[in-house]
PDB file of C-alpha atoms in Angstrom:
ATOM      1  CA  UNK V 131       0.000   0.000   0.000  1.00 53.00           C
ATOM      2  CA  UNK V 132       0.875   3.332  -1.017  1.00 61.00           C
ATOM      3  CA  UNK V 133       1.664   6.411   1.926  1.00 71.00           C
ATOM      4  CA  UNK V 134      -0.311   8.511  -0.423  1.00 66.00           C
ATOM      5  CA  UNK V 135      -3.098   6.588   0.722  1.00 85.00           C
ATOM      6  CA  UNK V 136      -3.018   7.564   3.915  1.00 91.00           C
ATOM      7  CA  UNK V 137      -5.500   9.853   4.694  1.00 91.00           C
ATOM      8  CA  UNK V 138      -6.513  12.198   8.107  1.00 92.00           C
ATOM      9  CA  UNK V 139      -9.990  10.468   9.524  1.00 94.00           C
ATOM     10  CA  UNK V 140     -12.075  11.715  12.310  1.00 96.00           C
ATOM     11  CA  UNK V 141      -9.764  10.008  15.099  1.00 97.00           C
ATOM     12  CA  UNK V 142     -12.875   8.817  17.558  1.00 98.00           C
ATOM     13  CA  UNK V 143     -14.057   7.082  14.885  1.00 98.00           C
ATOM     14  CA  UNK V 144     -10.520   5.749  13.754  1.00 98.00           C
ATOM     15  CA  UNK V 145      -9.931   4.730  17.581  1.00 98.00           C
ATOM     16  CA  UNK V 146     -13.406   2.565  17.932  1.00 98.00           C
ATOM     17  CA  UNK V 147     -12.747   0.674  14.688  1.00 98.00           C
ATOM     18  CA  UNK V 148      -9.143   0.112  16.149  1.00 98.00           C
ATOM     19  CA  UNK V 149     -10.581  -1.218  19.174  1.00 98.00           C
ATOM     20  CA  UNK V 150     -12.659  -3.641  17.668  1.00 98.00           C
ATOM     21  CA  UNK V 151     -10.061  -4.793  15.709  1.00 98.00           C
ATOM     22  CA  UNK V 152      -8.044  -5.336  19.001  1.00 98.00           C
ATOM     23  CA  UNK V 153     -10.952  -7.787  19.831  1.00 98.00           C
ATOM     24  CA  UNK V 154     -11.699  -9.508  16.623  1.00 98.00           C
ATOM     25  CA  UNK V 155      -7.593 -10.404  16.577  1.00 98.00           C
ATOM     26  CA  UNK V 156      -8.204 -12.136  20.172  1.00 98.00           C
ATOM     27  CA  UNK V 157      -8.996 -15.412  18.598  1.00 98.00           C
ATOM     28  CA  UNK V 158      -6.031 -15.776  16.840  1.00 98.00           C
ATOM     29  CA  UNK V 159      -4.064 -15.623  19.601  1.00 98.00           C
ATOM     30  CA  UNK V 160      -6.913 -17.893  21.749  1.00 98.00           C
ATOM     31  CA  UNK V 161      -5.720 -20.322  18.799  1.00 98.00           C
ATOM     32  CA  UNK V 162      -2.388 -20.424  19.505  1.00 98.00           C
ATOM     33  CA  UNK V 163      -3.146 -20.105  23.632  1.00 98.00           C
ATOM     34  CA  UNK V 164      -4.502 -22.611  24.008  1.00 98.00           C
ATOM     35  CA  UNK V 165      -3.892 -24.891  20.546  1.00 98.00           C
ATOM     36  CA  UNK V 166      -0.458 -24.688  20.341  1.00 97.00           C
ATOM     37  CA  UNK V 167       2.756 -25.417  22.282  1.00 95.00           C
ATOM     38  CA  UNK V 168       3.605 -22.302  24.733  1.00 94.00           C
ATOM     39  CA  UNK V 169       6.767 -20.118  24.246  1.00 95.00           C
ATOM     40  CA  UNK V 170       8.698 -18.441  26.780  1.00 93.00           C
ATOM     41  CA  UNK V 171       8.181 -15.169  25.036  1.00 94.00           C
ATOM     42  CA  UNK V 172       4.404 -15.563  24.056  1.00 96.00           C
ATOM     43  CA  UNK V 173       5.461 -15.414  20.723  1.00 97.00           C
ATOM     44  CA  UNK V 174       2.661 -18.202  20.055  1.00 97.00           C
ATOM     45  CA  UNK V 175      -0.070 -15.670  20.656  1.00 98.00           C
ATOM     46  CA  UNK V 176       1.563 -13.401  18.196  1.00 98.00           C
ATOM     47  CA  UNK V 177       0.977 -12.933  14.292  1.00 98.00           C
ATOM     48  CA  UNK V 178       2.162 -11.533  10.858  1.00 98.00           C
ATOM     49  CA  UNK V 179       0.491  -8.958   8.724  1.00 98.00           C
ATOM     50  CA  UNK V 180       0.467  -9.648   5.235  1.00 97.00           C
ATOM     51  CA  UNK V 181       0.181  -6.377   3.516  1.00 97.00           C
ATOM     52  CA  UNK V 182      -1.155  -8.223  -0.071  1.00 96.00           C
ATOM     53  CA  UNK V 183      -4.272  -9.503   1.961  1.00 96.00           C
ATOM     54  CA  UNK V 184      -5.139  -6.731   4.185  1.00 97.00           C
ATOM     55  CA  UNK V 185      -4.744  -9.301   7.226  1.00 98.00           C
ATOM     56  CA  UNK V 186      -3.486 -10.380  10.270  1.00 98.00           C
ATOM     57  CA  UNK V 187      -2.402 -14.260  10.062  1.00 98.00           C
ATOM     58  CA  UNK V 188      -1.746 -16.364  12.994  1.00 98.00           C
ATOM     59  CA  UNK V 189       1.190 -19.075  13.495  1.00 97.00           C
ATOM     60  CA  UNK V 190       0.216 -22.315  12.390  1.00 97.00           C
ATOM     61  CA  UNK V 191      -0.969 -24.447  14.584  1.00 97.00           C
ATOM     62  CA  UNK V 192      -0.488 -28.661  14.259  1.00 95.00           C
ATOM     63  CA  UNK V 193       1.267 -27.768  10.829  1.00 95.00           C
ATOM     64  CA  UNK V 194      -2.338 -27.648   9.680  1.00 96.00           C
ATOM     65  CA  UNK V 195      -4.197 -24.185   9.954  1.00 97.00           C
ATOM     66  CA  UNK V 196      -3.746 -20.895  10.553  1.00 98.00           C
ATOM     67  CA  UNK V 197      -6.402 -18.108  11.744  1.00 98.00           C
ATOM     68  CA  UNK V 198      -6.637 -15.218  10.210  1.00 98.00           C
ATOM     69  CA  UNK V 199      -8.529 -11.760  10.269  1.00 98.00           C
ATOM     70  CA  UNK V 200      -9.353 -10.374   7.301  1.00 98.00           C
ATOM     71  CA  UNK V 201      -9.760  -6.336   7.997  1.00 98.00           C
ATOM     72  CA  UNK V 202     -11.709  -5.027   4.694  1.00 98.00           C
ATOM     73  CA  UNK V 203     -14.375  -7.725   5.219  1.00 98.00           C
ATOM     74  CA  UNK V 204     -13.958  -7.828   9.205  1.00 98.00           C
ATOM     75  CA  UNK V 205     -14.297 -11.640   8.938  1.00 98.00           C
ATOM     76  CA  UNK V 206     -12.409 -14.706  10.471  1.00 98.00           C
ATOM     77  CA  UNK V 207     -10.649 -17.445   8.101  1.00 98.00           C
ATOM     78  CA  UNK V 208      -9.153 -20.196   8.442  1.00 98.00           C
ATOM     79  CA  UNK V 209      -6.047 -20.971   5.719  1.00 97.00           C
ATOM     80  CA  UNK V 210      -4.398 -24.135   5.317  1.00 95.00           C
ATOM     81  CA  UNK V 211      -0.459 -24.656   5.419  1.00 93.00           C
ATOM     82  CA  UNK V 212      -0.426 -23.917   1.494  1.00 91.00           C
ATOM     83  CA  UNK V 213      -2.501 -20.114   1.788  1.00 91.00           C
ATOM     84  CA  UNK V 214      -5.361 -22.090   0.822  1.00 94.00           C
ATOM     85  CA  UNK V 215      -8.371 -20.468   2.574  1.00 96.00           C
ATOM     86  CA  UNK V 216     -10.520 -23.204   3.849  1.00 96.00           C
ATOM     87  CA  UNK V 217     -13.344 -21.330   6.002  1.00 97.00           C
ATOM     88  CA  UNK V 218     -14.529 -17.720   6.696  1.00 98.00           C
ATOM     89  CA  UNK V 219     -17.153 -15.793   9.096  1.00 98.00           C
ATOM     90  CA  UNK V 220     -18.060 -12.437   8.734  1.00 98.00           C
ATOM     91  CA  UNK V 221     -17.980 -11.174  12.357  1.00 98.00           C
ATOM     92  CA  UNK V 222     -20.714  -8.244  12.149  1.00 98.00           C
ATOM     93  CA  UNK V 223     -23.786  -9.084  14.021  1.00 98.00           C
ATOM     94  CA  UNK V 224     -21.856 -12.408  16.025  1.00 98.00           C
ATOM     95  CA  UNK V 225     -20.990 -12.559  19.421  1.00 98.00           C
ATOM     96  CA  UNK V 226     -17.805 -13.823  20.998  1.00 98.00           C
ATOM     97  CA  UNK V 227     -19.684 -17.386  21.711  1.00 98.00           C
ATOM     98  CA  UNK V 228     -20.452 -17.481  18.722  1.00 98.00           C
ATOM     99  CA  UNK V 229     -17.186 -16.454  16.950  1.00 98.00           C
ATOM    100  CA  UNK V 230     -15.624 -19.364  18.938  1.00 98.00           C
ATOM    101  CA  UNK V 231     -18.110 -21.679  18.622  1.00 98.00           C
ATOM    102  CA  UNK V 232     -17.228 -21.337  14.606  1.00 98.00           C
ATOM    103  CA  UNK V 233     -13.600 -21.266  15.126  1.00 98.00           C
ATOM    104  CA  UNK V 234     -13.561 -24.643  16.851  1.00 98.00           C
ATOM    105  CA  UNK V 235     -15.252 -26.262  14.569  1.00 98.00           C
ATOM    106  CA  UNK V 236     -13.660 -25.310  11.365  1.00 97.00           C
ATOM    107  CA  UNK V 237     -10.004 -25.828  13.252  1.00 98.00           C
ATOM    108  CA  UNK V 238     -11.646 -29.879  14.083  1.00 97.00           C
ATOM    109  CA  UNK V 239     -12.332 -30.206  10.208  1.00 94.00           C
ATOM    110  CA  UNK V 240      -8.868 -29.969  10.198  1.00 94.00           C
ATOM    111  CA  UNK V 241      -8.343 -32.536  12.340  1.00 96.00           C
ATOM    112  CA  UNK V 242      -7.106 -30.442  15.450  1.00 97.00           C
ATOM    113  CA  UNK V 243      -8.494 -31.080  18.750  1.00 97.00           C
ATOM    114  CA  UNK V 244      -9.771 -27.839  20.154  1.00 98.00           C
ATOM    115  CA  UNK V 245     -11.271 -29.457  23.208  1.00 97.00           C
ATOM    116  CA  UNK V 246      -9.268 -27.076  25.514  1.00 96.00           C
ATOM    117  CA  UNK V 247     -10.089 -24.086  23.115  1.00 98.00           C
ATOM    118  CA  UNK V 248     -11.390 -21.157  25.738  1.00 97.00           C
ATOM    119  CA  UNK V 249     -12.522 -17.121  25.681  1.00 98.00           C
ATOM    120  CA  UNK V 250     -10.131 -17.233  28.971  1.00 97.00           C
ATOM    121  CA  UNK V 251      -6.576 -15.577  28.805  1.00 97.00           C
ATOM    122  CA  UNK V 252      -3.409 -15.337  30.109  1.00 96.00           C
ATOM    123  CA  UNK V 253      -3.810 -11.131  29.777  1.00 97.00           C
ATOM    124  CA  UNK V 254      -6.071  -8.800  30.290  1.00 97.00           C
ATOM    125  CA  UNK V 255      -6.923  -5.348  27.336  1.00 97.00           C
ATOM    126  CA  UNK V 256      -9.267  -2.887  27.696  1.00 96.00           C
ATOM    127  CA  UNK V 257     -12.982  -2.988  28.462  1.00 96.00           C
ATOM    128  CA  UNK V 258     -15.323  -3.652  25.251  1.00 98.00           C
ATOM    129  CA  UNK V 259     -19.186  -4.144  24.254  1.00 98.00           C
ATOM    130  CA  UNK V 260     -18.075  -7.073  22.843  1.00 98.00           C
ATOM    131  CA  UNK V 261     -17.062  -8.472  26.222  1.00 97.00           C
ATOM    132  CA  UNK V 262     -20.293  -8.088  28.011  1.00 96.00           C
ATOM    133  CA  UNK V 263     -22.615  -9.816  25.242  1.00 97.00           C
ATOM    134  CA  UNK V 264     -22.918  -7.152  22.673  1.00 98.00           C
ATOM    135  CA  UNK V 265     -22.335  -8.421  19.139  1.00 98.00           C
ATOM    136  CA  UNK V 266     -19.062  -7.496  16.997  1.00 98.00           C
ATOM    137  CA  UNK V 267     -20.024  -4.293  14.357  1.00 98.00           C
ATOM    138  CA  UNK V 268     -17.812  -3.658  11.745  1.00 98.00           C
ATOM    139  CA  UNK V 269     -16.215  -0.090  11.014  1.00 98.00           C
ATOM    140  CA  UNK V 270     -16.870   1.858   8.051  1.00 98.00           C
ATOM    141  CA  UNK V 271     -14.844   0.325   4.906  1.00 98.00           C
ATOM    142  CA  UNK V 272     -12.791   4.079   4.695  1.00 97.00           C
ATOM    143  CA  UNK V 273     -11.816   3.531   8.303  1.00 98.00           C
ATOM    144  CA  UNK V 274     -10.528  -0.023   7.576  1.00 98.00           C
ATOM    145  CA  UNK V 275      -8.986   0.715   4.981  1.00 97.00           C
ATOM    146  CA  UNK V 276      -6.650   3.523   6.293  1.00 97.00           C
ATOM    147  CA  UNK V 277      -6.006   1.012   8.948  1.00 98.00           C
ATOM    148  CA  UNK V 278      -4.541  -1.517   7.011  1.00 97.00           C
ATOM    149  CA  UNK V 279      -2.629   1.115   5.589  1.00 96.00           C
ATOM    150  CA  UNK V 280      -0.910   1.992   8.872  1.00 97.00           C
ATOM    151  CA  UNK V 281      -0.210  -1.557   9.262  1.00 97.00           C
ATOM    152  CA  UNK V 282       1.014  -1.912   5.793  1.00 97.00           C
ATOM    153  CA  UNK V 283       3.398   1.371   6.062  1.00 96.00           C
ATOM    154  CA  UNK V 284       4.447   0.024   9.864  1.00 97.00           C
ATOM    155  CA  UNK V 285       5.702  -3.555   8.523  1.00 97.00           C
ATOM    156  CA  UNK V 286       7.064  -2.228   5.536  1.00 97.00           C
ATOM    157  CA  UNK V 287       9.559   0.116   7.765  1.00 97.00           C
ATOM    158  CA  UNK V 288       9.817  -2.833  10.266  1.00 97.00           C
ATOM    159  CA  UNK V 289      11.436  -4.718   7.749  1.00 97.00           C
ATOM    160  CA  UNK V 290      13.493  -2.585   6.860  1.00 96.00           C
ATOM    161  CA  UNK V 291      15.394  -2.901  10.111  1.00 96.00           C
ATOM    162  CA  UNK V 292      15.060  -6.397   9.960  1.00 93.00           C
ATOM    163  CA  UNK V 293      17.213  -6.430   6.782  1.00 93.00           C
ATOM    164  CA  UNK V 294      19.436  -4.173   8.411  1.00 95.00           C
ATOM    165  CA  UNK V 295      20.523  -5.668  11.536  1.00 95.00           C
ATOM    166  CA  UNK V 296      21.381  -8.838  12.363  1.00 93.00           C
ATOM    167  CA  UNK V 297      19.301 -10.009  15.135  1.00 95.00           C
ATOM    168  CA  UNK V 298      16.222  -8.088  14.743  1.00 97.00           C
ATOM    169  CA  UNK V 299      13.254 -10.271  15.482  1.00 96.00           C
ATOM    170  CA  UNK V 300      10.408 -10.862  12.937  1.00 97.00           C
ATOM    171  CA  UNK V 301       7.603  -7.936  12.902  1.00 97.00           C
ATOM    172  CA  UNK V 302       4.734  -9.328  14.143  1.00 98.00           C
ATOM    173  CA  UNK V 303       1.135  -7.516  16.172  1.00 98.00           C
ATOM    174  CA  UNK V 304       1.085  -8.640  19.690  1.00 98.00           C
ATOM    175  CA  UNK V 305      -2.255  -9.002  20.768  1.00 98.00           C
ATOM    176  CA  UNK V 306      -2.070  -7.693  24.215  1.00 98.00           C
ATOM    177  CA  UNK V 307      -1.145  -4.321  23.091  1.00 98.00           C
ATOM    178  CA  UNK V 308      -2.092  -5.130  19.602  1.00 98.00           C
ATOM    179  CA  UNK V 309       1.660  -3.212  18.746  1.00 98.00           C
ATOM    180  CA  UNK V 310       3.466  -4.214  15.745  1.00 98.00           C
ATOM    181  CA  UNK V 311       7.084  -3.609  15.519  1.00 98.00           C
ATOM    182  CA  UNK V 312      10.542  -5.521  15.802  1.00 98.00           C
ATOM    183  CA  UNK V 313      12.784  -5.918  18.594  1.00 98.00           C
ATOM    184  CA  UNK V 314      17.035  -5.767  18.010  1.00 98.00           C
ATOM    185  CA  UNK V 315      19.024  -6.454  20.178  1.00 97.00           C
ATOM    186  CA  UNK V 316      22.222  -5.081  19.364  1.00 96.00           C
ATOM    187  CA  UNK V 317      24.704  -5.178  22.446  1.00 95.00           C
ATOM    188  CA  UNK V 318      25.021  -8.838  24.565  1.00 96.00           C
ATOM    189  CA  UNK V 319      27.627 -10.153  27.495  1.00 95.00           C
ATOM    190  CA  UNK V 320      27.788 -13.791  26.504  1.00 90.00           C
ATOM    191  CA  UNK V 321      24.498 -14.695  25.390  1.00 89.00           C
ATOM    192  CA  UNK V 322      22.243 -12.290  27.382  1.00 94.00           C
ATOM    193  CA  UNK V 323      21.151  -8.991  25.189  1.00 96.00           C
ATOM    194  CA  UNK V 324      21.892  -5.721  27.721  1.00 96.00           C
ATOM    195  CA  UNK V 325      20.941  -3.075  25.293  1.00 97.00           C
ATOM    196  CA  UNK V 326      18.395  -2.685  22.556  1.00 97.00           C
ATOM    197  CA  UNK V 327      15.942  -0.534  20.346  1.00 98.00           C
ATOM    198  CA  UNK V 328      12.437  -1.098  18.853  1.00 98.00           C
ATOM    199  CA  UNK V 329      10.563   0.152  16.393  1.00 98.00           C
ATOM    200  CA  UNK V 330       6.708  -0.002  15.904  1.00 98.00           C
ATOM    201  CA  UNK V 331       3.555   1.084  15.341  1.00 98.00           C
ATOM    202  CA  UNK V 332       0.781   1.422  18.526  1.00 98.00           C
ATOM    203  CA  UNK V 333      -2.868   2.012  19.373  1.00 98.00           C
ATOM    204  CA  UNK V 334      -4.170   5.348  21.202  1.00 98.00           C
ATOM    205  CA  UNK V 335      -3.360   4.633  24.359  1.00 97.00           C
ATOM    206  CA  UNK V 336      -2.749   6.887  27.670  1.00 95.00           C
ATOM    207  CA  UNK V 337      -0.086   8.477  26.484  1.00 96.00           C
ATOM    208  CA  UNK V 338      -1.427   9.794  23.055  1.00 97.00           C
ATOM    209  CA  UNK V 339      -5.011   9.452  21.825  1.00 97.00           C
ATOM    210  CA  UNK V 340      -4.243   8.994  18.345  1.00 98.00           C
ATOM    211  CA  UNK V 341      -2.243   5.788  16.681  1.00 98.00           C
ATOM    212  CA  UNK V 342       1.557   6.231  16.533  1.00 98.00           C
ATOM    213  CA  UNK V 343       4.510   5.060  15.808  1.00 98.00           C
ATOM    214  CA  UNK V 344       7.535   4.298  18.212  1.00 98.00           C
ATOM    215  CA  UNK V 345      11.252   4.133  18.514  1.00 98.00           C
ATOM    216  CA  UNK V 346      11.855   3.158  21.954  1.00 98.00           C
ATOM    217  CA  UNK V 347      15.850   2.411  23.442  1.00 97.00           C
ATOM    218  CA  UNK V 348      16.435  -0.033  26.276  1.00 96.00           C
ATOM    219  CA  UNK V 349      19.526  -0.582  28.389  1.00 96.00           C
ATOM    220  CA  UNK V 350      19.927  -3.268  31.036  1.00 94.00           C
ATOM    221  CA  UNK V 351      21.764  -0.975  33.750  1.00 90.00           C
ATOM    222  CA  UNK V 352      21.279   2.350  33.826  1.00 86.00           C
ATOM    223  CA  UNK V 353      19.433   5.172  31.969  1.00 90.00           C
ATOM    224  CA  UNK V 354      19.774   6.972  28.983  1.00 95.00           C
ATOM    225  CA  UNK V 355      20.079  10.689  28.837  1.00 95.00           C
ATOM    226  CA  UNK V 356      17.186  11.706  26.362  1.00 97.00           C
ATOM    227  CA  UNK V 357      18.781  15.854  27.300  1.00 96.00           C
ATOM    228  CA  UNK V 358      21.216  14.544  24.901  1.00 96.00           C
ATOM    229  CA  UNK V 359      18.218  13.095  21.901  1.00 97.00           C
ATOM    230  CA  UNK V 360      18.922  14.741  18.681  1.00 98.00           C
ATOM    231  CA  UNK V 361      16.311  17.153  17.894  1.00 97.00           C
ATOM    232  CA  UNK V 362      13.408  15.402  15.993  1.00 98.00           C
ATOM    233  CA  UNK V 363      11.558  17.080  12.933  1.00 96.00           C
ATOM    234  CA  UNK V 364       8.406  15.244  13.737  1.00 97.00           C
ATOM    235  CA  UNK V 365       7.636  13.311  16.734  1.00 98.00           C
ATOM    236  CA  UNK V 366       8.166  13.533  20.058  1.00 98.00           C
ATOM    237  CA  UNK V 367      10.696  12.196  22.922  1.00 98.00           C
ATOM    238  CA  UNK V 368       8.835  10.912  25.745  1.00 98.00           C
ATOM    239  CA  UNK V 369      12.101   9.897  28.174  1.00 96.00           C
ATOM    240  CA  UNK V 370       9.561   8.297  31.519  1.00 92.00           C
ATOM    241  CA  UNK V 371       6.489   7.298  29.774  1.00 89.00           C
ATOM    242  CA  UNK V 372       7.728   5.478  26.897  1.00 96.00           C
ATOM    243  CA  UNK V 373      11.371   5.797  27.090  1.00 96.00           C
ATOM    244  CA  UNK V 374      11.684   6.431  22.984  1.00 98.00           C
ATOM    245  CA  UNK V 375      10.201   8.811  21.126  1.00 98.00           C
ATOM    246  CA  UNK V 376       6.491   8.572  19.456  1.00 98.00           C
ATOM    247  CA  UNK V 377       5.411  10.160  15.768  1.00 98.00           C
ATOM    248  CA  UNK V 378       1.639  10.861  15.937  1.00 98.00           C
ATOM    249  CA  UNK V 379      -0.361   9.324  12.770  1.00 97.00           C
ATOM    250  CA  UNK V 380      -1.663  12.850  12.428  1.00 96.00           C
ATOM    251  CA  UNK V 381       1.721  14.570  12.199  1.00 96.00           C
ATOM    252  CA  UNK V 382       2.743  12.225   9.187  1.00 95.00           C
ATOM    253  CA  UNK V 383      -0.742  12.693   7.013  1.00 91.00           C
ATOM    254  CA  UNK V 384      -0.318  16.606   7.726  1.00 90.00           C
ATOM    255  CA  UNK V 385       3.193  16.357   6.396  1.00 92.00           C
ATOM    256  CA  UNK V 386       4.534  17.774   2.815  1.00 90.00           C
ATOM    257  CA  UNK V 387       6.388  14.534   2.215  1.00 93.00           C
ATOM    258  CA  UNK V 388       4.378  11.268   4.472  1.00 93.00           C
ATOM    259  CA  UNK V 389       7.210   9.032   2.999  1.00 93.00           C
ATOM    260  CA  UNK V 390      10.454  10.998   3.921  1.00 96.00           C
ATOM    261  CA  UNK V 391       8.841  12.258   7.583  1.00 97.00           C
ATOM    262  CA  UNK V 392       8.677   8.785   8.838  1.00 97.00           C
ATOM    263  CA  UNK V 393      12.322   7.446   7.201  1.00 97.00           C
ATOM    264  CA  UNK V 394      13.391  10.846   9.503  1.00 98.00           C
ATOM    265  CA  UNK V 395      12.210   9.774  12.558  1.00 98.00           C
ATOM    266  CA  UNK V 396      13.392   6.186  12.192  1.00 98.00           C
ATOM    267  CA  UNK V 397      16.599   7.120  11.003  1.00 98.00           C
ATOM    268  CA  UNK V 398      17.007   9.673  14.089  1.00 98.00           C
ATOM    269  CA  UNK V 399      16.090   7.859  16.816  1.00 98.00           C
ATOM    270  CA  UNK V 400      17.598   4.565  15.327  1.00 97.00           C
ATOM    271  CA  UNK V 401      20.916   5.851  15.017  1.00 97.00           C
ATOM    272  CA  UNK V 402      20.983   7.672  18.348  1.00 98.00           C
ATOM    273  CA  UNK V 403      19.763   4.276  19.674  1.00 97.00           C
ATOM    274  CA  UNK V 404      22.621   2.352  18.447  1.00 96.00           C
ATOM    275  CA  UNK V 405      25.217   5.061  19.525  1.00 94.00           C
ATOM    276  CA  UNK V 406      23.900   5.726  22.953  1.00 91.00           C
TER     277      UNK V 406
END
């Protein structure tokens, strides 16, 4: 997807289609929960966007399915280990019973036993309709849209540091947060990582109400002086409540130049990162 795509939306309405988003994506990680072995880092729970089909695509579980959330059509499918797409519910109108109720029975045509398959998990996210009994509506198709397209534009630069560094993790949406970024690791003492940087894309959250994306810098002892941050063209440094910096969504579709405003910020904050 293109950054001249990206477009300013009324950001109340961008923020509730986000959110239900946040819960529709909860059954892929209930899949891998509770269908597949657990990792150390949760990274079970976790997924992939895939940019070509607007979606969010789960880890496969049993080498024999995959769950999936479609965003343009706000609907649930199930793909087999070759992409094939074996099953799909539209989620407008359903309820979570009923959403899992589906989901475990197109994972059993596939032969996987979802007898311990449960709404219950291991984290708690924000209150939702959804979560009391009200049924899942889906967002206006414009509103979708633009937020594939910050999904699309936050993998794309993801992956970028991915090919740049050598142990940068894979950019996946954690479903907690429902952030999607990478993780490198770039200093260690034997085998144990003691300083690092991310970059990623987040929700609104308490410290802005608008989506953004991050650059955040970790070091295992001590503390970084952010007096001594370069001076950002766009974004922000936020030194105690994120420890990074944060570019608001609305700064980059204000911007002359979407494209070359969000390379800036990465490159900035990046390369301070590393040198700090």
């Amino acid at each position: 997807m293109s950054l001249t795509h990206l477009k300013p939306m009324d950001m109340q309405a961008l923020n509730k289609a986000q959110q239900s988003l946040h819960q529709a994506v909860q059954f892929i990680a209930i899949a891998g929960a509770h269908l597949s072995p657990p990792k150390n880092d949760d990274s079970h729970t976790n997924m992939a966007w895939d940019t070509d089909s607007e979606s969010f695509v789960g880890n496969l579980i049993n080498n024999r399915a995959a769950v999936a959330l479609h965003v343009p059509s706000f609907s649930l499918k199930i793909f087999g280990p070759s992409n094939l797409e074996l099953a799909s519910l539209e989620l407008h109108g359903k309820k979570r019973e009923e959403c899992l109720h589906w989901l475990s029975m197109a994972l059993q045509l596939k032969q996987i036993d979802t007898e311990q398959l449960s709404l219950d998990m291991h984290y708690e996210i924000p209150d939702h309709p959804v979560m009391l009994g009200a049924a899942f509506e889906k967002a206006d198709d414009e509103l979708l849209s633009q937020l594939s397209i910050h999904r699309s534009i936050a993998d794309r630069f993801a992956k970028q540091l991915l090919h740049q560094h050598e142990h940068a993790s894979e950019a996946r949406t954690w479903p907690h947060h429902f952030d999607h970024g990478t993780y490198i690791p770039f200093k260690f003492e034997e085998e144990d990582a003691v300083q690092s940087i991310s970059f990623g894309y987040a929700i609104a959250d308490s410290l802005i109400d608008e989506p953004y994306f991050y650059s955040t810098q970790w070091v295992k002892d001590g503390e970084l002086d952010y007096d001594a941050a370069p001076k950002l063209k766009a974004g922000k440094w936020y030194p105690k409540g994120l420890k990074g910096a944060a570019l608001a969504i609305s700064e980059v579709f204000h911007s002359t130049d979407a494209e070359k405003t969000i390379q800036a910020f990465l490159d900035t904050t990046t390369e301070w990162g590393l040198n700090s």
